[in-house]
Short mmCIF file of C-alpha atoms in Angstrom, two decimals:
data_model
loop_
_atom_site.label_atom_id
_atom_site.label_comp_id
_atom_site.label_asym_id
_atom_site.label_seq_id
_atom_site.Cartn_x
_atom_site.Cartn_y
_atom_site.Cartn_z
CA MET A 1 -21.65 56.80 20.96
CA ARG A 2 -22.13 53.48 22.66
CA TYR A 3 -23.46 50.66 20.49
CA SER A 4 -26.28 50.09 22.97
CA ASP A 5 -27.37 53.74 22.74
CA PHE A 6 -27.35 53.56 18.94
CA LEU A 7 -29.49 50.43 19.12
CA LYS A 8 -32.07 52.15 21.36
CA GLU A 9 -32.30 55.23 19.12
CA ASN A 10 -32.67 53.20 15.93
CA TYR A 11 -34.45 50.15 17.35
CA ASP A 12 -37.30 49.87 14.81
CA MET A 13 -35.01 50.36 11.79
CA ILE A 14 -32.45 47.80 13.04
CA LEU A 15 -35.21 45.31 13.89
CA LYS A 16 -36.66 45.66 10.39
CA LEU A 17 -33.17 45.11 8.99
CA VAL A 18 -32.43 41.95 11.01
CA ASN A 19 -35.93 40.57 10.33
CA ASN A 20 -35.07 40.44 6.65
CA MET A 21 -32.01 38.30 7.25
CA ARG A 22 -32.21 34.55 6.65
CA VAL A 23 -30.58 33.75 10.00
CA GLY A 24 -31.57 34.21 13.63
CA ILE A 25 -30.20 37.31 15.39
CA TRP A 26 -29.89 37.92 19.12
CA ILE A 27 -28.46 41.11 20.59
CA THR A 28 -27.66 41.20 24.31
CA ASP A 29 -26.00 43.84 26.47
CA GLY A 30 -22.96 43.63 28.73
CA ASN A 31 -25.10 42.02 31.44
CA ASP A 32 -26.32 39.29 29.05
CA ARG A 33 -29.81 40.81 28.91
CA VAL A 34 -31.76 40.43 25.67
CA LEU A 35 -32.20 43.74 23.83
CA MET A 36 -33.33 42.45 20.46
CA VAL A 37 -34.30 39.19 18.78
CA ASN A 38 -35.47 38.80 15.19
CA ASP A 39 -38.41 36.79 13.83
CA ASP A 40 -36.31 33.83 12.67
CA SER A 41 -35.08 33.21 16.23
CA LEU A 42 -38.59 33.49 17.66
CA LYS A 43 -39.91 30.93 15.17
CA ALA A 44 -37.31 28.43 16.27
CA GLY A 45 -37.80 28.99 20.01
CA GLY A 46 -41.57 29.08 20.55
CA LEU A 47 -41.87 32.26 22.73
CA LYS A 48 -43.16 35.69 21.72
CA ARG A 49 -40.87 38.71 21.48
CA ASN A 50 -42.24 40.41 24.61
CA GLN A 51 -41.62 37.17 26.55
CA VAL A 52 -37.94 37.25 25.61
CA ILE A 53 -36.91 40.95 25.55
CA GLY A 54 -35.58 42.18 28.87
CA ARG A 55 -34.75 38.74 30.23
CA THR A 56 -31.21 37.62 30.82
CA MET A 57 -29.89 34.53 29.10
CA GLY A 58 -29.57 32.97 32.54
CA GLU A 59 -33.33 33.36 33.08
CA LEU A 60 -34.03 31.77 29.70
CA LEU A 61 -31.78 28.89 30.72
CA GLU A 62 -33.75 28.45 33.96
CA ILE A 63 -37.12 28.16 32.19
CA GLY A 64 -35.63 25.70 29.70
CA TYR A 65 -36.04 27.97 26.67
CA ILE A 66 -32.40 27.40 25.79
CA MET A 67 -29.92 24.80 26.95
CA GLU A 68 -26.78 26.92 26.59
CA ALA A 69 -25.98 30.53 25.65
CA ALA A 70 -23.09 31.45 23.39
CA SER A 71 -23.37 35.08 24.51
CA SER A 72 -22.67 34.01 28.11
CA ARG A 73 -19.50 32.29 26.96
CA THR A 74 -18.44 35.39 25.05
CA LEU A 75 -18.96 37.59 28.12
CA ALA A 76 -16.89 35.14 30.17
CA SER A 77 -14.05 34.74 27.65
CA GLY A 78 -14.14 38.16 26.03
CA ARG A 79 -13.84 36.65 22.56
CA GLU A 80 -15.93 35.10 19.79
CA GLU A 81 -17.57 31.80 20.77
CA SER A 82 -19.47 29.09 18.87
CA ILE A 83 -21.88 26.50 20.22
CA VAL A 84 -24.72 24.25 19.11
CA GLU A 85 -27.76 25.57 20.96
CA GLU A 86 -31.02 23.72 21.53
CA MET A 87 -34.19 25.83 21.62
CA GLY A 88 -37.43 25.30 23.53
CA ASP A 89 -39.35 23.57 20.73
CA GLY A 90 -36.64 21.03 20.16
CA GLY A 91 -34.94 22.88 17.32
CA SER A 92 -31.17 23.21 17.20
CA CYS A 93 -28.88 25.75 15.63
CA LEU A 94 -25.26 26.74 15.37
CA VAL A 95 -24.66 30.01 17.25
CA ASN A 96 -21.71 32.35 16.71
CA SER A 97 -21.43 35.18 19.28
CA VAL A 98 -19.23 38.24 18.66
CA PRO A 99 -18.51 40.95 21.26
CA LEU A 100 -18.71 44.67 20.42
CA ARG A 101 -16.56 46.78 22.77
CA TYR A 102 -16.86 50.40 23.80
CA GLU A 103 -13.86 51.93 25.55
CA GLY A 104 -12.48 48.47 26.28
CA GLU A 105 -15.63 46.97 27.81
CA ILE A 106 -18.15 44.69 26.11
CA ASP A 107 -21.18 46.81 25.29
CA LEU A 108 -23.15 44.40 23.09
CA VAL A 109 -22.96 40.78 22.04
CA ILE A 110 -24.38 39.87 18.63
CA SER A 111 -25.31 36.21 18.27
CA VAL A 112 -26.04 34.74 14.84
CA GLU A 113 -28.03 31.51 14.65
CA ARG A 114 -28.00 29.17 11.67
CA ASP A 115 -30.52 26.32 11.45
CA ILE A 116 -28.61 23.04 11.34
CA SER A 117 -31.54 20.63 11.52
CA ASP A 118 -30.66 19.13 8.12
CA ILE A 119 -27.01 18.92 9.13
CA ALA A 120 -28.00 17.24 12.39
CA HIS A 121 -30.03 14.66 10.45
CA LEU A 122 -27.06 14.07 8.18
CA GLU A 123 -24.76 13.71 11.18
CA ASN A 124 -27.12 11.20 12.76
CA ALA A 125 -27.31 9.27 9.51
CA LEU A 126 -23.53 9.37 9.19
CA ARG A 127 -23.12 8.22 12.80
CA GLU A 128 -25.53 5.35 12.23
CA GLN A 129 -23.66 4.44 9.06
CA LYS A 130 -20.36 4.47 10.94
CA GLU A 131 -21.84 2.33 13.71
CA THR A 132 -23.17 -0.12 11.12
CA ALA A 133 -19.80 -0.17 9.37
CA GLN A 134 -18.07 -0.78 12.69
CA ARG A 135 -20.42 -3.68 13.50
CA LEU A 136 -19.78 -5.18 10.07
CA LYS A 137 -16.06 -4.67 10.54
CA GLU A 138 -16.18 -6.48 13.91
CA GLN A 139 -18.25 -9.29 12.40
CA LEU A 140 -15.75 -9.59 9.55
CA ARG A 141 -12.91 -9.63 12.05
CA ASP A 142 -14.64 -12.43 13.98
CA ILE A 143 -15.12 -14.36 10.73
CA GLN A 144 -11.45 -13.82 9.83
CA ILE A 145 -10.35 -14.95 13.28
CA GLY A 146 -12.55 -18.03 13.01
CA THR A 147 -11.17 -18.76 9.56
CA GLU A 148 -7.61 -18.31 10.79
CA GLU A 149 -8.31 -20.72 13.63
CA ASP A 150 -9.17 -23.39 11.07
CA SER A 151 -6.59 -22.57 8.41
CA GLU A 152 -3.32 -20.90 9.28
CA THR A 153 -1.30 -18.70 6.99
CA MET A 154 1.77 -20.43 5.61
CA ILE A 155 4.94 -18.72 6.83
CA ALA A 156 8.01 -19.46 4.72
CA ASN A 157 11.05 -17.37 5.65
CA SER A 158 13.53 -20.22 5.98
CA TYR A 159 15.06 -21.81 2.89
CA LYS A 160 13.55 -25.20 3.75
CA MET A 161 10.02 -23.85 4.03
CA ILE A 162 10.39 -21.79 0.87
CA ARG A 163 11.22 -25.04 -0.91
CA VAL A 164 8.18 -26.74 0.71
CA LYS A 165 5.94 -23.89 -0.42
CA GLU A 166 7.28 -23.98 -3.99
CA THR A 167 6.91 -27.78 -4.10
CA ALA A 168 3.33 -27.67 -2.77
CA MET A 169 2.32 -25.06 -5.34
CA HIS A 170 3.97 -27.03 -8.15
CA LEU A 171 2.40 -30.35 -7.15
CA GLY A 172 -0.96 -28.68 -6.66
CA ALA A 173 -1.26 -28.08 -10.39
CA LEU A 174 -0.49 -31.72 -11.32
CA ASP A 175 -3.80 -33.21 -10.09
CA ALA A 176 -2.13 -36.37 -8.77
CA THR A 177 -2.08 -37.94 -5.30
CA VAL A 178 0.13 -36.02 -2.85
CA ILE A 179 1.34 -37.21 0.54
CA ILE A 180 2.58 -34.75 3.16
CA LEU A 181 5.10 -36.06 5.68
CA GLY A 182 6.24 -34.42 8.90
CA GLU A 183 6.21 -34.54 12.65
CA SER A 184 3.01 -33.79 14.55
CA GLY A 185 2.25 -30.07 14.64
CA THR A 186 4.45 -29.04 11.71
CA GLY A 187 1.53 -27.69 9.70
CA LYS A 188 0.58 -30.48 7.33
CA GLU A 189 -2.96 -29.18 6.98
CA VAL A 190 -1.64 -25.74 6.01
CA VAL A 191 0.39 -27.34 3.22
CA ALA A 192 -2.66 -29.36 2.15
CA ASP A 193 -4.61 -26.09 1.88
CA LEU A 194 -1.88 -24.65 -0.33
CA VAL A 195 -1.90 -27.73 -2.59
CA TYR A 196 -5.67 -27.38 -2.96
CA LYS A 197 -5.53 -23.63 -3.63
CA SER A 198 -2.88 -24.22 -6.30
CA SER A 199 -4.90 -26.89 -8.08
CA ARG A 200 -7.42 -26.79 -10.92
CA ARG A 201 -10.02 -28.06 -8.45
CA ILE A 202 -10.09 -24.88 -6.35
CA GLY A 203 -13.67 -23.83 -5.78
CA LYS A 204 -14.85 -27.43 -5.82
CA PRO A 205 -15.41 -29.54 -2.68
CA PHE A 206 -12.45 -29.79 -0.30
CA ILE A 207 -13.25 -32.39 2.38
CA LYS A 208 -10.93 -32.93 5.35
CA VAL A 209 -10.90 -36.13 7.40
CA ASN A 210 -8.73 -36.89 10.42
CA CYS A 211 -8.40 -40.66 10.29
CA ALA A 212 -7.07 -40.83 13.86
CA ALA A 213 -10.17 -39.09 15.24
CA ILE A 214 -12.71 -41.60 13.86
CA PRO A 215 -13.23 -44.96 15.65
CA GLU A 216 -12.18 -47.96 13.58
CA THR A 217 -15.74 -49.32 13.62
CA LEU A 218 -17.02 -46.15 11.91
CA ILE A 219 -14.21 -45.24 9.54
CA GLU A 220 -15.50 -47.33 6.60
CA SER A 221 -19.01 -45.83 6.75
CA GLU A 222 -17.54 -42.34 7.12
CA LEU A 223 -15.29 -42.69 4.09
CA PHE A 224 -17.51 -44.75 1.77
CA GLY A 225 -21.05 -44.24 3.10
CA TYR A 226 -23.79 -46.84 3.41
CA GLU A 227 -27.13 -47.88 1.92
CA ARG A 228 -30.44 -47.81 3.77
CA GLY A 229 -30.76 -50.67 6.26
CA ALA A 230 -27.08 -51.58 5.93
CA PHE A 231 -26.74 -52.00 9.69
CA THR A 232 -28.61 -51.39 12.93
CA GLY A 233 -28.87 -47.66 13.59
CA ALA A 234 -28.24 -46.67 9.97
CA ARG A 235 -30.18 -43.71 8.62
CA HIS A 236 -33.31 -44.70 6.72
CA GLU A 237 -32.23 -42.94 3.53
CA GLY A 238 -28.60 -44.08 3.75
CA GLN A 239 -25.65 -41.70 3.75
CA LYS A 240 -22.95 -40.43 1.45
CA GLY A 241 -19.36 -41.02 2.48
CA MET A 242 -16.54 -38.48 2.38
CA PHE A 243 -15.35 -39.72 -1.00
CA GLU A 244 -18.77 -39.08 -2.54
CA LYS A 245 -19.01 -35.67 -0.89
CA ALA A 246 -15.62 -34.79 -2.38
CA ASP A 247 -16.57 -36.01 -5.88
CA GLY A 248 -15.15 -33.60 -8.43
CA GLY A 249 -12.96 -32.01 -5.77
CA THR A 250 -10.29 -32.93 -3.24
CA LEU A 251 -10.21 -35.21 -0.19
CA PHE A 252 -7.59 -34.65 2.52
CA LEU A 253 -6.91 -37.73 4.66
CA ASP A 254 -4.89 -36.58 7.65
CA GLU A 255 -3.08 -39.21 9.75
CA VAL A 256 -3.54 -41.82 7.01
CA GLY A 257 -0.97 -43.99 8.79
CA GLU A 258 -3.57 -44.69 11.49
CA LEU A 259 -5.82 -46.67 9.13
CA SER A 260 -6.17 -50.41 9.77
CA LEU A 261 -4.78 -52.87 7.20
CA SER A 262 -8.30 -53.70 5.97
CA MET A 263 -9.09 -50.01 5.42
CA GLN A 264 -5.74 -49.54 3.70
CA SER A 265 -6.77 -52.27 1.24
CA LYS A 266 -10.04 -50.49 0.46
CA LEU A 267 -8.28 -47.14 0.07
CA LEU A 268 -5.84 -48.75 -2.37
CA ARG A 269 -8.75 -50.04 -4.46
CA VAL A 270 -10.19 -46.53 -4.69
CA LEU A 271 -6.85 -45.09 -5.78
CA GLU A 272 -6.34 -47.78 -8.43
CA ASN A 273 -9.88 -48.08 -9.82
CA GLY A 274 -11.44 -44.71 -9.01
CA GLU A 275 -14.48 -46.53 -7.56
CA ILE A 276 -16.09 -46.74 -4.13
CA ARG A 277 -18.76 -49.06 -2.79
CA ARG A 278 -21.10 -48.04 -0.01
CA ILE A 279 -21.63 -50.49 2.85
CA GLY A 280 -24.57 -52.70 1.89
CA ALA A 281 -24.46 -51.69 -1.81
CA ALA A 282 -24.36 -54.28 -4.59
CA ASP A 283 -22.57 -52.09 -7.12
CA SER A 284 -19.60 -49.75 -7.09
CA LYS A 285 -19.75 -46.09 -8.05
CA ARG A 286 -17.16 -44.18 -10.03
CA ILE A 287 -15.84 -41.00 -8.45
CA ASP A 288 -13.40 -38.29 -9.47
CA VAL A 289 -11.47 -37.29 -6.36
CA ARG A 290 -7.98 -35.87 -5.98
CA LEU A 291 -6.41 -37.34 -2.80
CA ILE A 292 -4.06 -35.51 -0.44
CA ALA A 293 -2.80 -37.67 2.43
CA ALA A 294 -0.68 -36.78 5.45
CA THR A 295 1.01 -38.66 8.27
CA ASN A 296 3.52 -38.11 11.05
CA ARG A 297 4.59 -41.74 10.93
CA ASN A 298 7.64 -43.17 9.19
CA LEU A 299 5.69 -45.21 6.63
CA LYS A 300 8.76 -47.04 5.36
CA LYS A 301 9.38 -48.32 8.87
CA GLU A 302 5.68 -49.13 9.25
CA VAL A 303 5.87 -51.22 6.05
CA SER A 304 8.89 -53.18 7.33
CA GLU A 305 7.06 -53.86 10.62
CA GLY A 306 3.95 -55.05 8.78
CA ASN A 307 1.73 -52.16 9.90
CA PHE A 308 1.31 -50.53 6.50
CA ARG A 309 0.67 -52.09 3.09
CA GLU A 310 3.69 -51.87 0.80
CA ASP A 311 1.55 -51.48 -2.34
CA LEU A 312 -0.37 -48.57 -0.78
CA TYR A 313 2.93 -47.04 0.36
CA TYR A 314 4.23 -46.88 -3.22
CA ARG A 315 0.84 -45.69 -4.47
CA LEU A 316 0.91 -42.75 -2.05
CA MET A 317 4.59 -41.90 -2.45
CA VAL A 318 4.23 -40.62 -6.02
CA LEU A 319 4.43 -36.94 -5.00
CA PRO A 320 5.72 -36.57 -1.42
CA VAL A 321 6.15 -33.25 0.43
CA VAL A 322 8.34 -33.39 3.52
CA ILE A 323 7.85 -30.62 6.12
CA PRO A 324 10.89 -30.05 8.34
CA PRO A 325 10.34 -29.69 12.11
CA LEU A 326 10.33 -26.16 13.50
CA ARG A 327 13.74 -26.64 15.16
CA GLU A 328 15.24 -27.03 11.66
CA ARG A 329 13.72 -23.81 10.33
CA ARG A 330 14.37 -21.24 13.03
CA ASP A 331 14.03 -18.35 10.57
CA ASP A 332 10.28 -19.04 10.64
CA ILE A 333 9.91 -18.81 14.43
CA ILE A 334 9.81 -15.02 14.77
CA PRO A 335 7.36 -14.37 11.88
CA LEU A 336 5.17 -17.25 13.11
CA SER A 337 5.25 -15.82 16.64
CA ARG A 338 4.26 -12.39 15.40
CA MET A 339 1.45 -13.82 13.27
CA PHE A 340 0.04 -15.73 16.26
CA LEU A 341 0.54 -12.68 18.51
CA GLN A 342 -1.48 -10.51 16.12
CA ARG A 343 -4.19 -13.16 15.90
CA PHE A 344 -4.60 -13.59 19.66
CA ASN A 345 -4.38 -9.85 20.30
CA ARG A 346 -7.40 -9.50 18.01
CA LYS A 347 -9.15 -12.46 19.61
CA TYR A 348 -8.79 -11.15 23.17
CA GLY A 349 -8.93 -7.42 22.37
CA LEU A 350 -5.36 -6.81 23.60
CA ALA A 351 -2.28 -5.01 22.28
CA LYS A 352 0.62 -7.07 23.57
CA GLU A 353 4.08 -7.18 22.07
CA LEU A 354 7.05 -9.51 22.34
CA THR A 355 10.30 -8.04 23.64
CA GLY A 356 13.61 -8.78 21.96
CA LYS A 357 14.56 -11.13 24.78
CA ALA A 358 11.24 -12.93 24.46
CA LEU A 359 11.87 -13.51 20.75
CA ASN A 360 15.38 -14.76 21.52
CA GLU A 361 13.97 -17.29 24.00
CA LEU A 362 11.45 -18.48 21.42
CA VAL A 363 14.15 -18.92 18.78
CA GLU A 364 16.44 -20.84 21.12
CA TYR A 365 13.79 -23.35 22.24
CA SER A 366 13.75 -26.77 20.53
CA TRP A 367 9.94 -26.93 19.90
CA PRO A 368 9.23 -30.66 20.16
CA GLY A 369 5.56 -29.89 19.49
CA ASN A 370 6.48 -27.76 16.45
CA VAL A 371 4.20 -24.99 15.16
CA ARG A 372 1.21 -26.23 17.16
CA GLU A 373 3.20 -25.89 20.39
CA LEU A 374 4.36 -22.38 19.39
CA ARG A 375 0.79 -21.34 18.62
CA ASN A 376 -0.50 -22.63 21.97
CA MET A 377 2.36 -20.99 23.86
CA ILE A 378 1.75 -17.58 22.26
CA GLU A 379 -1.92 -17.83 23.21
CA ARG A 380 -0.97 -18.62 26.83
CA LEU A 381 1.45 -15.69 26.91
CA VAL A 382 -1.13 -13.29 25.46
CA ALA A 383 -4.07 -14.39 27.59
CA GLY A 384 -2.27 -15.28 30.80
CA GLY A 385 -0.10 -12.31 31.77
CA GLU A 386 -0.44 -8.67 32.80
CA GLY A 387 1.01 -5.69 30.98
CA ASN A 388 1.45 -5.16 27.26
CA ARG A 389 5.02 -6.47 26.98
CA ILE A 390 5.78 -10.20 26.96
CA SER A 391 9.25 -10.61 28.46
CA GLY A 392 11.93 -13.22 28.01
CA PHE A 393 11.38 -14.21 31.64
CA GLN A 394 7.71 -14.98 30.90
CA VAL A 395 8.62 -17.02 27.83
CA GLU A 396 11.22 -19.00 29.74
CA LYS A 397 8.73 -19.59 32.53
CA CYS A 398 6.12 -20.73 30.03
CA ILE A 399 8.58 -23.06 28.29
CA SER A 400 9.94 -24.74 31.39
CA GLY A 401 6.96 -24.46 33.70
CA ILE A 402 9.17 -22.73 36.30
CA SER A 403 10.99 -19.43 36.20
CA GLN A 404 14.70 -19.06 35.72
CA GLY A 405 14.73 -17.40 39.10
CA ILE A 406 13.56 -20.61 40.73
CA ASP A 407 16.23 -22.53 38.83
CA ASP A 408 18.83 -20.12 40.17
CA VAL A 409 17.49 -20.61 43.68
CA ALA A 410 17.74 -24.39 43.23
CA GLU A 411 21.35 -24.00 42.16
CA LEU A 412 22.04 -21.86 45.21
CA TYR A 413 20.38 -24.49 47.36
CA VAL A 414 22.73 -27.15 45.97
CA ARG A 415 25.64 -24.86 46.85
CA LYS A 416 24.25 -24.62 50.41
CA ALA A 417 23.57 -20.88 50.06
CA SER A 418 21.70 -19.05 52.82
CA LEU A 419 17.97 -18.38 52.65
CA GLU A 420 18.72 -14.67 52.38
CA GLU A 421 20.95 -15.24 49.36
CA MET A 422 18.34 -17.45 47.64
CA MET A 423 15.56 -14.90 48.26
CA ARG A 424 17.77 -12.07 47.00
CA SER A 425 18.52 -13.98 43.79
CA TYR A 426 14.84 -14.62 43.11
CA GLU A 427 14.00 -11.00 43.96
CA ILE A 428 16.49 -9.73 41.37
CA GLU A 429 15.04 -12.01 38.69
CA ILE A 430 11.58 -10.58 39.35
CA ILE A 431 12.89 -7.00 39.19
CA ARG A 432 14.70 -7.67 35.91
CA ASP A 433 11.60 -9.28 34.44
CA TYR A 434 9.42 -6.28 35.35
CA ILE A 435 11.92 -3.84 33.88
CA GLU A 436 11.97 -5.82 30.64
CA GLN A 437 8.20 -6.31 30.61
CA TYR A 438 7.23 -2.68 31.32
CA GLY A 439 10.09 -1.01 29.51
CA SER A 440 11.52 1.21 32.26
CA MET A 441 12.75 1.14 35.84
CA SER A 442 10.15 3.75 36.83
CA GLU A 443 7.21 1.72 35.53
CA ALA A 444 8.60 -1.49 37.05
CA ALA A 445 8.88 0.25 40.44
CA LYS A 446 5.29 1.48 40.14
CA ARG A 447 4.01 -2.02 39.31
CA LEU A 448 5.99 -3.58 42.17
CA GLY A 449 4.89 -0.91 44.64
CA ILE A 450 8.42 0.24 45.53
CA ASN A 451 10.58 3.27 44.82
CA LYS A 452 12.73 3.53 41.73
CA SER A 453 15.72 4.23 43.99
CA THR A 454 15.06 0.94 45.82
CA ILE A 455 15.24 -1.00 42.53
CA SER A 456 18.40 0.83 41.51
CA ARG A 457 20.05 0.15 44.86
CA LYS A 458 19.14 -3.56 44.81
CA LEU A 459 20.42 -4.04 41.25
CA LYS A 460 23.66 -2.22 42.05
CA ALA A 461 24.22 -4.26 45.21
CA TYR A 462 23.51 -7.53 43.42
CA SER A 463 25.86 -6.59 40.57
CA GLU A 464 28.65 -5.78 43.02
CA ARG A 465 28.15 -9.10 44.81
CA GLU A 466 28.32 -10.96 41.47
CA LYS A 467 31.59 -9.20 40.58
CA ALA A 468 33.03 -9.97 44.00
CA SER A 469 31.99 -13.62 43.62
CA VAL A 470 33.71 -13.87 40.22
CA LYS A 471 36.94 -12.40 41.62
CA HIS A 472 36.82 -14.78 44.59
CA ASP A 473 36.37 -17.77 42.27
#
């Protein structure tokens, strides 16, 4: 007997049975026409039984009673299907439709609905929670990026920088004046941060002052403050200086070698007496400040030339830390490059990587601007080029301001080479750069808008000409 015939003969009994189930039940025939629907399904949908029975699922879709029919999918696929179905009154349910076959053909489709309103609410709450977490994560990332912009991580892979790091951590705990020496851009502020973080004063004020950035006419008021009415334009209530703001903590004077001789004398008095006097004040004030100074100048030479006080020089040189230039610690170049790459990838929402040749170019460069120059170059390479791979050609171009290809052309020009030969040389450099940058000959050809076979032929021809040239020489 066909399932549909059994349903017709026992309709009332089967309806009574399915009405006592805690789920919605739909039974449709092989033409997707509704034969039976139980009370639970009618409650969710909003129509009466006689308004549903006899209609096809397609007709119910047309009047907007349902948005999708699992039974229609089952008839199309011939297998069990599951969907989330929205009913006319706005309710939603999970629908599983199973086919019943008679002599190989689908005779009935039984669809079971389960109310998932609570689950939907939970999903919405979970989605909102995830969105909130993502926003917080992005905000934290922005804060981390901003923090990293101000204070860089100390990389110490080379032996010299490992010694600097160990020295800074050791001196940090001694609570005495420290002076950090090194060329411009070597990372003196990073070392100052490490000294502070290794000290007993961590968590207390840490004030940073760049002496070279403050005009000479303002430096005294900035460092020592002033009383009300001390000079024209002074704030009515007066102002604390950097030493007072750092009281109990640490003051970092960067570029201390830029101070005038008169300011050096006043700084010496603070170091010797532990007292400061605001401009316009009658009395001095005792302070407890740990001083960290830094300079890129050769202070011994400055003393001999009369530009720096000898007594202040010896007062500062109690605990010196000397940072070697980047060219003398090449083991730090690759980890520094990768750190900056990661930072600027996050900043610009990119996913660039440095090729092996790019890293080699970075290691070989002399870095007159030290870590600051490396940082700026990595940012230019990340923000300024296409593709996700930074090639050696791009690094060389960034370092010199012109590509190696142009240098080769210039050399050919000196040798009185033909225009065709110069153009061919530059063309090959571009092709090689694209292959390195995009990782394959196929991708390079796609980016250049030529066939892979064209690239292969040009490289082969150029290689053969180079070999012939070597033999001729």
